[in-house]
CSV table of C-alpha atoms in Angstrom, one decimal:
chain,number,residue,atom,x,y,z
A,1,MET,CA,-16.1,6.9,9.2
A,2,ASN,CA,-14.8,4.0,9.3
A,3,ILE,CA,-10.5,2.9,8.0
A,4,ALA,CA,-11.3,3.6,4.3
A,5,HIS,CA,-13.3,7.0,4.5
A,6,LEU,CA,-10.1,8.4,6.8
A,7,TRP,CA,-7.9,6.5,4.8
A,8,ASP,CA,-8.2,7.6,1.4
A,9,LYS,CA,-8.7,11.1,2.7
A,10,VAL,CA,-5.4,10.9,4.6
A,11,LEU,CA,-4.2,10.0,1.3
A,12,ASN,CA,-5.4,12.7,-0.9
A,13,PHE,CA,-3.3,15.1,1.2
A,14,GLU,CA,-0.3,13.3,1.7
A,15,TYR,CA,0.5,12.7,-2.2
A,16,ASP,CA,-0.3,14.6,-5.9
A,17,GLU,CA,-2.3,12.0,-7.7
A,18,LYS,CA,-2.0,13.1,-10.5
A,19,LYS,CA,2.3,13.4,-10.2
A,20,LEU,CA,1.8,9.2,-8.8
A,21,THR,CA,-0.1,8.5,-11.2
A,22,ALA,CA,2.8,9.4,-13.8
A,23,GLY,CA,5.3,8.2,-12.0
A,24,LEU,CA,4.3,4.7,-11.5
A,25,ASP,CA,4.1,4.7,-15.8
A,26,ASP,CA,6.5,5.8,-16.3
A,27,PHE,CA,7.7,2.8,-14.7
A,28,LEU,CA,5.1,0.4,-15.2
A,29,ARG,CA,5.4,0.6,-19.2
A,30,GLN,CA,7.7,-1.3,-20.2
A,31,HIS,CA,4.9,-4.2,-18.5
A,32,LYS,CA,1.7,-2.3,-19.5
A,33,ASP,CA,0.3,-5.7,-22.5
A,34,GLU,CA,1.9,-7.8,-19.2
A,35,LYS,CA,-0.7,-9.8,-17.0
A,36,ILE,CA,-0.8,-7.1,-13.5
A,37,LEU,CA,-2.7,-7.9,-9.7
A,38,ASP,CA,-2.5,-4.8,-7.0
A,39,CYS,CA,-3.0,-7.1,-3.7
A,40,ALA,CA,-3.2,-4.2,-2.1
A,41,ALA,CA,-5.6,-2.7,-4.5
A,42,GLY,CA,-6.9,-0.2,-0.6
A,43,THR,CA,-9.9,2.5,-1.9
A,44,GLY,CA,-7.9,2.4,-5.9
A,45,PHE,CA,-5.5,5.0,-5.5
A,46,ALA,CA,-4.5,5.8,-9.0
A,47,VAL,CA,-3.5,2.9,-9.9
A,48,LEU,CA,-7.4,3.1,-11.0
A,49,ASN,CA,-5.9,6.1,-13.2
A,50,LEU,CA,-4.1,3.6,-14.5
A,51,GLU,CA,-6.5,0.9,-15.4
A,52,LYS,CA,-8.0,4.3,-16.9
A,53,GLN,CA,-4.7,4.3,-19.1
A,54,GLY,CA,-5.4,0.4,-20.6
A,55,TYR,CA,-3.2,-1.5,-17.7
A,56,ASP,CA,-4.1,-4.3,-17.4
A,57,ILE,CA,-4.8,-4.5,-13.9
A,58,THR,CA,-7.1,-7.6,-11.4
A,59,TYR,CA,-7.6,-5.9,-7.8
A,60,SER,CA,-7.6,-7.6,-4.3
A,61,ASP,CA,-8.0,-6.4,-1.0
A,62,GLY,CA,-8.0,-8.6,2.5
A,63,SER,CA,-10.9,-5.2,4.1
A,64,GLU,CA,-13.7,-5.0,3.1
A,65,ASN,CA,-14.5,-1.2,3.7
A,66,MET,CA,-11.9,-0.5,1.0
A,67,ILE,CA,-13.1,-2.9,-1.7
A,68,LYS,CA,-16.4,-1.0,-1.0
A,69,GLU,CA,-14.6,2.4,-1.4
A,70,PHE,CA,-13.3,1.5,-4.2
A,71,ARG,CA,-16.0,0.2,-5.8
A,72,LYS,CA,-17.7,3.3,-5.5
A,73,LYS,CA,-14.2,5.6,-6.6
A,74,ARG,CA,-14.7,2.5,-9.9
A,75,ASP,CA,-18.1,3.8,-10.5
A,76,VAL,CA,-18.2,7.2,-10.8
A,77,MET,CA,-15.2,6.8,-13.0
A,78,GLY,CA,-16.7,5.0,-15.3
A,79,LEU,CA,-14.6,2.0,-15.0
A,80,LYS,CA,-18.2,-1.2,-13.6
A,81,GLY,CA,-16.5,-3.2,-15.3
A,82,ILE,CA,-13.7,-4.3,-13.4
A,83,ARG,CA,-14.9,-6.9,-10.3
A,84,PRO,CA,-12.3,-6.3,-7.2
A,85,HIS,CA,-11.3,-9.8,-5.6
A,86,ARG,CA,-11.3,-10.6,-1.5
A,87,VAL,CA,-8.1,-11.9,-0.5
A,88,LEU,CA,-6.5,-12.6,2.2
A,89,TRP,CA,-2.0,-12.7,1.6
A,90,SER,CA,-2.0,-15.7,3.0
A,91,GLU,CA,-4.6,-16.8,0.5
A,92,LEU,CA,-2.7,-15.2,-3.0
A,93,GLY,CA,-1.0,-18.1,-4.1
A,94,LYS,CA,-4.1,-20.9,-3.8
A,95,ARG,CA,-6.2,-18.1,-5.3
A,96,PHE,CA,-3.7,-16.8,-8.3
A,97,PRO,CA,-0.6,-19.5,-8.7
A,98,ARG,CA,1.9,-18.0,-11.3
A,99,LYS,CA,-0.9,-16.0,-12.1
A,100,PHE,CA,0.5,-12.5,-12.9
A,101,ASP,CA,3.8,-10.8,-14.4
A,102,VAL,CA,3.8,-8.8,-11.4
A,103,VAL,CA,2.3,-8.2,-8.2
A,104,ILE,CA,2.2,-4.6,-6.6
A,105,CYS,CA,2.0,-4.2,-3.0
A,106,ARG,CA,2.1,-0.3,-2.7
A,107,GLY,CA,0.7,1.8,0.1
A,108,SER,CA,3.7,1.0,2.7
A,109,SER,CA,0.4,-2.2,3.3
A,110,LEU,CA,3.2,-5.1,3.3
A,111,ILE,CA,4.4,-3.3,7.1
A,112,TYR,CA,0.7,-3.6,8.6
A,113,ALA,CA,0.1,-7.1,7.9
A,114,SER,CA,-0.3,-7.4,11.6
A,115,GLY,CA,-2.4,-5.1,12.5
A,116,TRP,CA,-4.2,-3.3,10.2
A,117,ASP,CA,-7.7,-3.7,11.8
A,118,ARG,CA,-7.2,-6.0,14.1
A,119,PRO,CA,-5.2,-6.1,17.3
A,120,TYR,CA,-1.4,-5.8,16.6
A,121,GLN,CA,1.1,-8.3,16.9
A,122,HIS,CA,4.5,-7.9,15.7
A,123,ASN,CA,5.4,-11.0,14.1
A,124,GLU,CA,7.8,-10.8,11.4
A,125,GLY,CA,6.7,-14.6,10.2
A,126,ILE,CA,3.3,-13.3,8.8
A,127,ILE,CA,5.1,-10.9,6.8
A,128,HIS,CA,7.0,-13.3,5.4
A,129,ASP,CA,4.1,-15.6,3.9
A,130,ALA,CA,2.9,-12.8,2.5
A,131,LEU,CA,6.1,-12.6,0.7
A,132,ARG,CA,5.5,-15.9,0.0
A,133,ASN,CA,2.3,-15.8,-1.3
A,134,PHE,CA,3.4,-13.1,-3.7
A,135,SER,CA,5.8,-14.9,-4.8
A,136,GLU,CA,3.5,-17.6,-5.6
A,137,ALA,CA,0.9,-15.6,-7.6
A,138,LEU,CA,3.8,-14.4,-9.7
A,139,LYS,CA,5.1,-16.3,-12.7
A,140,PRO,CA,8.9,-17.6,-13.1
A,141,GLY,CA,10.9,-14.4,-13.7
A,142,GLY,CA,8.3,-11.9,-12.4
A,143,MET,CA,8.6,-8.4,-10.9
A,144,LEU,CA,7.2,-7.4,-7.4
A,145,TYR,CA,6.9,-3.9,-6.8
A,146,ILE,CA,6.5,-3.4,-3.2
A,147,ASP,CA,6.8,0.2,-1.0
A,148,THR,CA,7.6,0.8,2.4
A,149,THR,CA,9.0,2.7,5.4
A,150,SER,CA,11.3,5.8,3.9
A,151,GLU,CA,15.0,5.6,5.2
A,152,ASP,CA,14.4,9.2,6.9
A,153,SER,CA,10.9,7.6,8.6
A,154,LEU,CA,13.0,4.4,9.9
A,155,TYR,CA,16.0,6.1,11.4
A,156,GLY,CA,14.7,10.8,12.5
A,157,LYS,CA,13.5,11.2,14.9
A,158,HIS,CA,11.0,8.7,17.2
A,159,VAL,CA,8.1,11.2,17.4
A,160,VAL,CA,7.0,13.2,14.2
A,161,SER,CA,4.6,15.4,14.5
A,162,THR,CA,3.2,16.1,11.0
A,163,THR,CA,-0.1,19.7,10.5
A,164,TYR,CA,-1.1,19.5,7.3
A,165,PHE,CA,-2.2,23.3,5.3
A,166,PRO,CA,-6.3,22.3,5.2
A,167,LYS,CA,-7.4,21.0,2.2
A,168,ARG,CA,-11.2,21.2,0.3
A,169,ILE,CA,-11.9,17.5,-0.1
A,170,GLN,CA,-16.0,16.6,-1.6
A,171,GLY,CA,-16.7,19.8,-1.4
A,172,GLN,CA,-15.0,19.9,2.4
A,173,LYS,CA,-12.9,22.0,4.2
A,174,THR,CA,-10.5,19.3,5.9
A,175,LYS,CA,-8.2,19.3,8.3
A,176,LEU,CA,-5.5,16.9,9.3
A,177,HIS,CA,-3.2,16.5,11.6
A,178,GLU,CA,-0.8,13.3,12.5
A,179,VAL,CA,2.0,11.9,14.9
A,180,LEU,CA,3.9,9.2,14.1
A,181,TYR,CA,5.4,6.7,16.5
A,182,THR,CA,8.7,4.4,16.2
A,183,ASN,CA,9.7,2.1,19.0
A,184,ARG,CA,12.7,0.9,17.1
A,185,SER,CA,13.6,-1.3,20.5
A,186,LYS,CA,10.1,-3.1,19.5
A,187,LYS,CA,10.1,-3.0,16.3
A,188,ILE,CA,6.9,-1.3,15.9
A,189,ARG,CA,5.8,2.4,14.5
A,190,THR,CA,2.3,3.9,15.8
A,191,TRP,CA,0.5,6.2,13.4
A,192,LYS,CA,-2.4,8.2,14.8
A,193,PRO,CA,-4.0,11.2,12.6
A,194,VAL,CA,-6.7,13.3,13.9
A,195,LEU,CA,-8.9,14.0,10.5
A,196,ARG,CA,-11.7,16.7,11.0
A,197,PHE,CA,-14.5,18.1,8.8
A,198,ASP,CA,-17.8,19.0,9.1
A,199,HIS,CA,-17.2,20.5,12.2
A,200,GLN,CA,-16.4,17.0,13.6
A,201,LYS,CA,-13.3,14.2,14.6
A,202,TYR,CA,-12.5,11.9,13.2
A,203,ALA,CA,-9.0,9.8,15.1
A,204,LEU,CA,-7.7,5.8,15.4
A,205,THR,CA,-5.0,3.8,15.8
A,206,ARG,CA,-2.7,1.4,13.6
A,207,TYR,CA,0.1,-0.4,14.2
A,208,SER,CA,3.0,-1.7,12.5
A,209,ALA,CA,6.2,-3.2,11.4
A,210,TYR,CA,9.3,-1.0,12.5
A,211,LEU,CA,11.4,-2.7,8.9
A,212,PRO,CA,14.7,-1.8,8.5
A,213,HIS,CA,15.3,-1.8,4.3
A,214,GLU,CA,18.7,-4.9,5.3
A,215,ASP,CA,15.3,-7.2,7.0
A,216,LEU,CA,12.8,-6.5,4.2
A,217,THR,CA,16.7,-7.7,1.4
A,218,ASP,CA,16.6,-10.6,3.6
A,219,ILE,CA,13.1,-11.9,4.4
A,220,LEU,CA,12.6,-11.0,0.0
A,221,LYS,CA,15.1,-13.8,-0.3
A,222,SER,CA,14.2,-16.3,2.1
A,223,ALA,CA,11.1,-15.9,0.0
A,224,ASP,CA,12.4,-16.8,-3.2
A,225,PHE,CA,13.3,-13.3,-4.5
A,226,ARG,CA,16.4,-12.3,-6.1
A,227,THR,CA,18.2,-8.8,-8.0
A,228,ILE,CA,15.6,-6.6,-5.7
A,229,ARG,CA,17.1,-3.1,-5.7
A,230,ARG,CA,15.7,-0.3,-4.1
A,231,ARG,CA,13.1,2.9,-6.8
A,232,ALA,CA,13.0,6.4,-7.6
A,233,ILE,CA,9.8,6.8,-7.6
A,234,THR,CA,7.8,10.0,-9.1
A,235,GLY,CA,5.9,10.7,-6.8
A,236,GLU,CA,6.4,8.3,-4.2
A,237,HIS,CA,7.2,9.3,-0.5
A,238,TYR,CA,7.9,6.0,0.3
A,239,ALA,CA,11.0,3.5,-0.1
A,240,VAL,CA,10.2,1.6,-3.8
A,241,PHE,CA,11.4,-1.7,-3.7
A,242,THR,CA,11.7,-4.5,-6.8
A,243,ALA,CA,12.1,-8.0,-6.4
A,244,TYR,CA,12.2,-11.0,-9.3
A,245,LYS,CA,10.8,-14.3,-9.2
A,246,ASN,CA,13.8,-17.4,-9.7
A,247,HIS,CA,13.1,-18.7,-13.0
A,248,ARG,CA,12.3,-22.5,-11.0
């Protein structure tokens, strides 16, 4: 099992996809006729449903495994005309210069910029570079929609262990247990999920940046964004922010 398979199953435990889709639709409806980039498309969770509702969305992700799962889900949903792009965040500005009215980066993806599928090295410069590329992909005045670690997770217990009620996913009884460790002094968070189904156990470890909201706001400002606001989105458990690219 690769990270894309596991991640898609984890999402089924952590979200009500219909509720999240409705929340995203409610917030993004005013941008329905605009060009939107989902630059952390992953497996297409929730946002493919927006495409089906008529949104003009371009999908990109840096992981080939994620894109493979995205294609499978796309085909099942009857959306075979959508072509996902494999693009690293560091390449977005050159690949899509000033093309989009809205850039979306969901799933608390930003904090994994230094270590999603490679050994983690704490480096806020990589996060800054990602946000700068998000800005370069936006038209002047365009909006960035980004989510990140919630307040409870940022400032709560150093170790949080969660066991979810079993779910039947794709006909399989599936169990999920996860542990999240927060090291505030080293600015590192460690996520250890364990999935069980088909009498097998799948475990992995992923590292991310500990990024308080005030630090994210400072980096957004340095990446040429303004009017940075915390938003409430129905069905979302991460902290959502919007920011607007300067008109220059």
